[in-house]
Coordinates of C-alpha atoms in Angstrom, one line a residue:
X5 CA 24.0 17.7 12.8
X6 CA 21.4 15.1 12.5
X7 CA 21.3 12.1 10.1
X8 CA 21.2 11.1 6.2
X9 CA 20.0 12.2 2.1
X10 CA 18.4 13.6 -3.7
X11 CA 18.5 12.0 -10.5
X12 CA 15.6 13.7 -11.8
X13 CA 12.3 12.0 -12.3
X14 CA 9.5 14.4 -12.7
X15 CA 8.0 17.6 -11.3
X16 CA 5.4 20.1 -12.4
X17 CA 4.3 22.9 -10.2
X18 CA 1.0 24.3 -9.2
X19 CA 0.3 25.7 -5.7
X20 CA -2.6 24.2 -4.0
X21 CA -4.9 26.8 -2.3
X22 CA -2.7 27.8 0.6
X23 CA -3.6 28.9 4.1
X24 CA -1.6 30.9 6.5
X25 CA 0.7 29.0 8.8
X26 CA -1.7 27.4 11.2
X27 CA -1.6 27.2 14.9
X28 CA -1.0 23.7 16.0
X29 CA -0.2 22.2 19.4
X30 CA 3.4 21.4 20.0
X31 CA 4.5 17.9 19.2
X32 CA 5.6 16.0 22.3
X33 CA 9.3 15.3 22.6
X34 CA 9.7 11.5 22.5
X35 CA 11.3 9.9 25.5
X36 CA 13.5 8.3 24.5
X37 CA 13.6 9.6 21.0
X38 CA 13.3 6.9 18.4
X39 CA 14.5 6.9 14.8
X40 CA 12.4 4.5 12.7
X41 CA 13.8 4.0 9.3
X42 CA 12.5 1.7 6.6
X43 CA 14.8 -1.3 6.3
X44 CA 16.6 -0.8 9.6
X45 CA 15.8 -2.2 13.0
X46 CA 13.8 -0.2 15.5
X47 CA 16.1 1.2 18.1
X48 CA 16.0 3.7 20.9
X49 CA 18.2 6.7 20.3
X50 CA 19.0 9.4 22.9
X51 CA 18.8 12.9 21.7
X52 CA 22.1 14.8 21.6
X53 CA 22.3 17.7 24.0
X54 CA 22.5 20.3 21.2
X55 CA 20.4 19.3 18.2
X56 CA 20.9 15.8 16.9
X57 CA 20.4 12.1 17.4
X58 CA 22.7 9.3 16.6
X59 CA 23.1 8.6 12.9
X60 CA 21.7 5.4 11.4
X61 CA 22.8 4.2 8.0
X62 CA 23.4 3.5 5.4
X63 CA 19.9 2.7 4.3
X64 CA 19.2 0.0 1.7
X65 CA 19.2 1.4 -1.9
X66 CA 15.9 1.4 -3.6
X67 CA 15.6 1.2 -7.4
X68 CA 15.1 4.7 -8.8
X69 CA 12.2 5.6 -11.0
X70 CA 13.0 6.3 -14.6
X71 CA 13.3 9.9 -15.5
X72 CA 10.6 11.6 -17.4
X73 CA 11.3 13.1 -20.9
X74 CA 12.7 16.6 -20.7
X75 CA 10.2 19.3 -21.6
X76 CA 10.7 21.5 -24.5
X77 CA 13.5 24.0 -24.0
X78 CA 15.7 21.8 -21.9
X79 CA 18.5 19.3 -22.6
X80 CA 18.5 15.7 -21.7
X81 CA 19.8 16.3 -18.1
X82 CA 17.5 19.3 -17.4
X83 CA 19.9 22.1 -18.3
X84 CA 18.5 25.4 -19.6
X85 CA 19.0 25.8 -23.3
X86 CA 17.3 29.1 -24.0
X87 CA 19.4 31.5 -21.9
X88 CA 16.7 31.7 -19.2
X89 CA 17.6 33.8 -16.2
X90 CA 18.3 31.9 -12.9
X91 CA 15.5 31.7 -10.4
X92 CA 15.8 34.3 -7.7
X93 CA 15.4 34.0 -4.0
X94 CA 12.4 36.4 -3.9
X95 CA 10.6 34.3 -6.5
X96 CA 10.9 31.1 -4.6
X97 CA 10.0 32.7 -1.3
X98 CA 6.9 34.2 -2.8
X99 CA 5.7 30.7 -3.8
X100 CA 6.1 29.4 -0.3
X101 CA 4.8 32.4 1.6
X102 CA 1.8 30.5 2.8
X103 CA 1.5 27.0 4.3
X104 CA -0.8 24.1 3.5
X105 CA 0.5 21.6 6.1
X106 CA 1.4 18.1 5.1
X107 CA 2.8 17.2 8.5
X108 CA 0.4 16.2 11.3
X109 CA 2.4 18.1 13.9
X110 CA 5.3 20.4 14.2
X111 CA 9.0 20.0 14.5
X112 CA 11.7 21.5 16.8
X113 CA 14.8 23.2 15.4
X114 CA 16.9 21.9 18.2
X115 CA 16.5 19.6 21.2
X116 CA 14.5 21.6 23.9
X117 CA 13.3 24.2 21.4
X118 CA 9.6 24.8 20.9
X119 CA 7.9 22.6 18.4
X120 CA 6.7 25.3 16.0
X121 CA 7.9 24.3 12.5
X122 CA 5.3 22.7 10.1
X123 CA 6.2 20.9 6.9
X124 CA 4.1 22.5 4.2
X125 CA 3.3 21.2 0.7
X126 CA 2.0 21.7 -2.8
X127 CA 1.2 19.1 -5.4
X128 CA 4.9 19.1 -6.5
X129 CA 7.0 20.1 -3.5
X130 CA 7.3 20.1 0.3
X131 CA 8.9 22.9 2.2
X132 CA 9.8 24.2 5.6
X133 CA 11.4 27.3 7.1
X134 CA 13.9 26.7 9.9
X135 CA 17.5 27.1 11.1
X136 CA 20.5 25.4 9.6
X137 CA 22.6 23.1 11.7
X138 CA 25.7 21.8 10.0
X139 CA 25.8 18.0 9.2
X140 CA 29.4 16.9 8.8
X141 CA 28.7 13.2 8.9
X142 CA 29.9 10.8 6.2
X143 CA 33.3 10.3 4.7
X144 CA 36.0 11.9 6.9
X145 CA 38.0 14.8 5.5
X146 CA 40.1 17.8 6.6
X147 CA 37.1 19.7 8.0
X148 CA 34.6 16.9 8.8
X149 CA 36.1 14.3 11.2
X150 CA 36.0 13.2 14.8
X151 CA 38.4 16.0 15.9
X152 CA 36.5 18.9 14.4
X153 CA 33.0 17.6 15.1
X154 CA 32.2 16.2 18.6
X155 CA 29.2 14.3 17.2
X156 CA 30.9 13.1 14.0
X157 CA 29.6 9.8 12.5
X158 CA 31.4 8.3 9.5
X159 CA 28.1 7.2 7.9
X160 CA 25.1 8.7 6.1
X161 CA 21.7 7.3 5.5
X162 CA 22.3 7.3 1.7
X163 CA 25.5 6.4 -0.1
X164 CA 27.4 7.3 -3.2
X165 CA 27.2 5.1 -6.3
X166 CA 30.3 3.2 -5.1
X167 CA 28.7 2.5 -1.8
X168 CA 30.8 4.9 0.2
X169 CA 29.2 7.4 2.6
X170 CA 28.5 10.9 1.2
X171 CA 31.1 13.6 1.5
X172 CA 29.6 16.4 3.5
X173 CA 32.6 18.7 2.6
X174 CA 31.9 18.5 -1.1
X175 CA 28.3 17.5 -1.6
X176 CA 25.5 19.9 -0.8
X177 CA 22.8 17.8 0.9
X178 CA 19.9 18.3 3.2
X179 CA 18.7 16.2 6.1
X180 CA 15.1 15.1 6.5
X181 CA 13.4 13.8 9.7
X182 CA 13.0 10.1 10.1
X183 CA 9.5 8.8 9.4
X184 CA 7.1 9.2 12.3
X185 CA 3.5 10.0 13.1
X186 CA 4.3 13.7 12.5
X187 CA 5.4 13.2 8.9
X188 CA 6.7 10.4 6.7
X189 CA 8.8 11.9 3.9
X190 CA 8.2 8.8 1.7
X191 CA 4.5 9.5 1.7
X192 CA 5.3 12.7 -0.2
X193 CA 7.7 11.0 -2.6
X194 CA 10.8 12.4 -0.8
X195 CA 13.7 9.9 -0.8
X196 CA 17.5 9.8 -0.9
X197 CA 18.7 11.8 -3.9
X198 CA 15.5 14.0 -4.1
X199 CA 16.3 17.5 -5.4
X200 CA 16.1 20.4 -3.1
X201 CA 16.4 24.2 -3.3
X202 CA 17.8 26.1 -0.4
X203 CA 17.2 29.8 0.1
X204 CA 19.0 32.0 2.5
X205 CA 19.1 35.8 2.1
X206 CA 19.4 36.4 -1.6
X207 CA 21.1 33.1 -2.4
X208 CA 19.5 30.0 -4.0
X209 CA 21.5 26.8 -4.0
X210 CA 20.5 23.3 -5.1
X211 CA 21.2 20.1 -3.1
X212 CA 20.0 16.5 -2.7
X213 CA 18.4 14.7 0.2
X214 CA 21.4 12.9 1.7
X215 CA 20.8 12.1 5.3
X216 CA 18.0 11.3 7.8
X217 CA 17.7 12.8 11.2
X218 CA 15.7 12.3 14.4
X219 CA 12.0 12.1 14.2
X220 CA 11.2 15.4 16.0
X221 CA 13.9 17.8 14.6
X222 CA 14.2 19.6 11.3
X223 CA 16.6 22.2 9.8
X224 CA 20.0 20.7 8.9
X225 CA 22.2 20.5 5.8
X226 CA 25.8 19.5 5.0
X227 CA 29.0 21.4 5.4
X228 CA 29.1 22.1 1.6
X229 CA 25.5 23.3 1.6
X230 CA 26.1 25.7 4.4
X231 CA 29.2 27.1 2.7
X232 CA 27.3 27.5 -0.6
X233 CA 24.8 29.7 1.2
X234 CA 27.4 31.8 2.9
X235 CA 26.6 30.3 6.3
X236 CA 29.4 29.6 8.8
X237 CA 30.1 25.9 8.3
X238 CA 32.1 25.0 11.4
X239 CA 30.5 21.7 12.5
X240 CA 31.1 22.5 16.2
X241 CA 29.7 26.1 16.2
X242 CA 28.5 27.1 12.8
X243 CA 25.1 27.2 11.2
X244 CA 22.5 29.9 11.4
X245 CA 19.6 30.2 13.9
X246 CA 16.8 31.0 11.3
X247 CA 15.7 32.2 7.9
X248 CA 16.6 29.2 5.8
X249 CA 13.9 27.8 3.5
X250 CA 14.1 24.2 2.3
X251 CA 12.1 23.2 -0.8
X252 CA 12.2 19.5 -1.8
X253 CA 10.7 18.6 -5.1
X254 CA 8.6 15.4 -5.0
X255 CA 9.3 12.3 -7.0
X256 CA 12.8 13.4 -8.1
X257 CA 16.2 11.8 -7.8
X258 CA 19.7 12.8 -8.8
X259 CA 21.6 9.7 -9.9
X260 CA 24.4 9.3 -9.1
X261 CA 23.6 11.2 -5.9
X262 CA 27.0 12.7 -5.9
X263 CA 26.6 14.4 -9.3
X264 CA 26.4 18.1 -8.1
X265 CA 26.4 19.4 -11.7
X266 CA 23.3 17.4 -12.6
X267 CA 21.6 18.5 -9.4
X268 CA 22.3 22.2 -10.1
X269 CA 21.0 22.0 -13.7
X270 CA 17.9 19.9 -12.9
X271 CA 17.2 22.0 -9.8
X272 CA 17.2 25.2 -11.7
X273 CA 14.8 23.8 -14.2
X274 CA 12.4 22.5 -11.5
X275 CA 12.6 25.7 -9.6
X276 CA 11.7 27.7 -12.7
X277 CA 8.7 25.5 -13.3
X278 CA 7.7 25.8 -9.6
X279 CA 7.7 29.6 -9.6
X280 CA 6.1 29.8 -13.0
X281 CA 3.3 27.5 -12.0
X282 CA 4.0 25.2 -14.9

């Protein structure tokens, strides 16, 4: 579990000339770790013993960009209209096989783990390959609450359209690191509500950016996202140690952020453009 979160604006895909995953010196572990978020005060935040820092949120809502017109063959909300087959896991993984780094350093999967995970990018997406820790923060429910999760926080960096925290039990969302010298998601047009594709095994699922985590850790998604991928979702001991690919499409936003149907339809369209190079 770490910290906070993706209506559709625009995306086209074309891979930049990639390189293999480069060797880079491990990023130093901040002491104390600091979460620096736009619109919130600078504060020192101790790392959790397992994987996560204290949540900060909600963040102030920023006006969303206006969605671009739907391309030919799609409906107004990005749904497929021509019976096109769903994008497969192998197709997406082939497009992110190599890495052109956009981060200036590397991230840890958990506190104390080696810093060996770069954030890679193309013109239209950023991506990383990591573990999946279960974020249960947000609105309390039967499975996500202070009794089931020893690190539960009833807040997320981004909120639903009514101002309430996100519901990790129902909304598939991913967590991005807080802005730092290693990487600032905002510089790559990644924001709350940005669309993401998650790949694990042969499954592809779509989510939104819903929470913001510590500045040196990466690889976390909501209870609902874990369940959708077939990953154990117990917030105290679930998750998976590796082999999850996170692809976040730049300059996109699901609005309202809690509209999972819109995220799925638009995510499928963007993923198809991404793998087709269009």
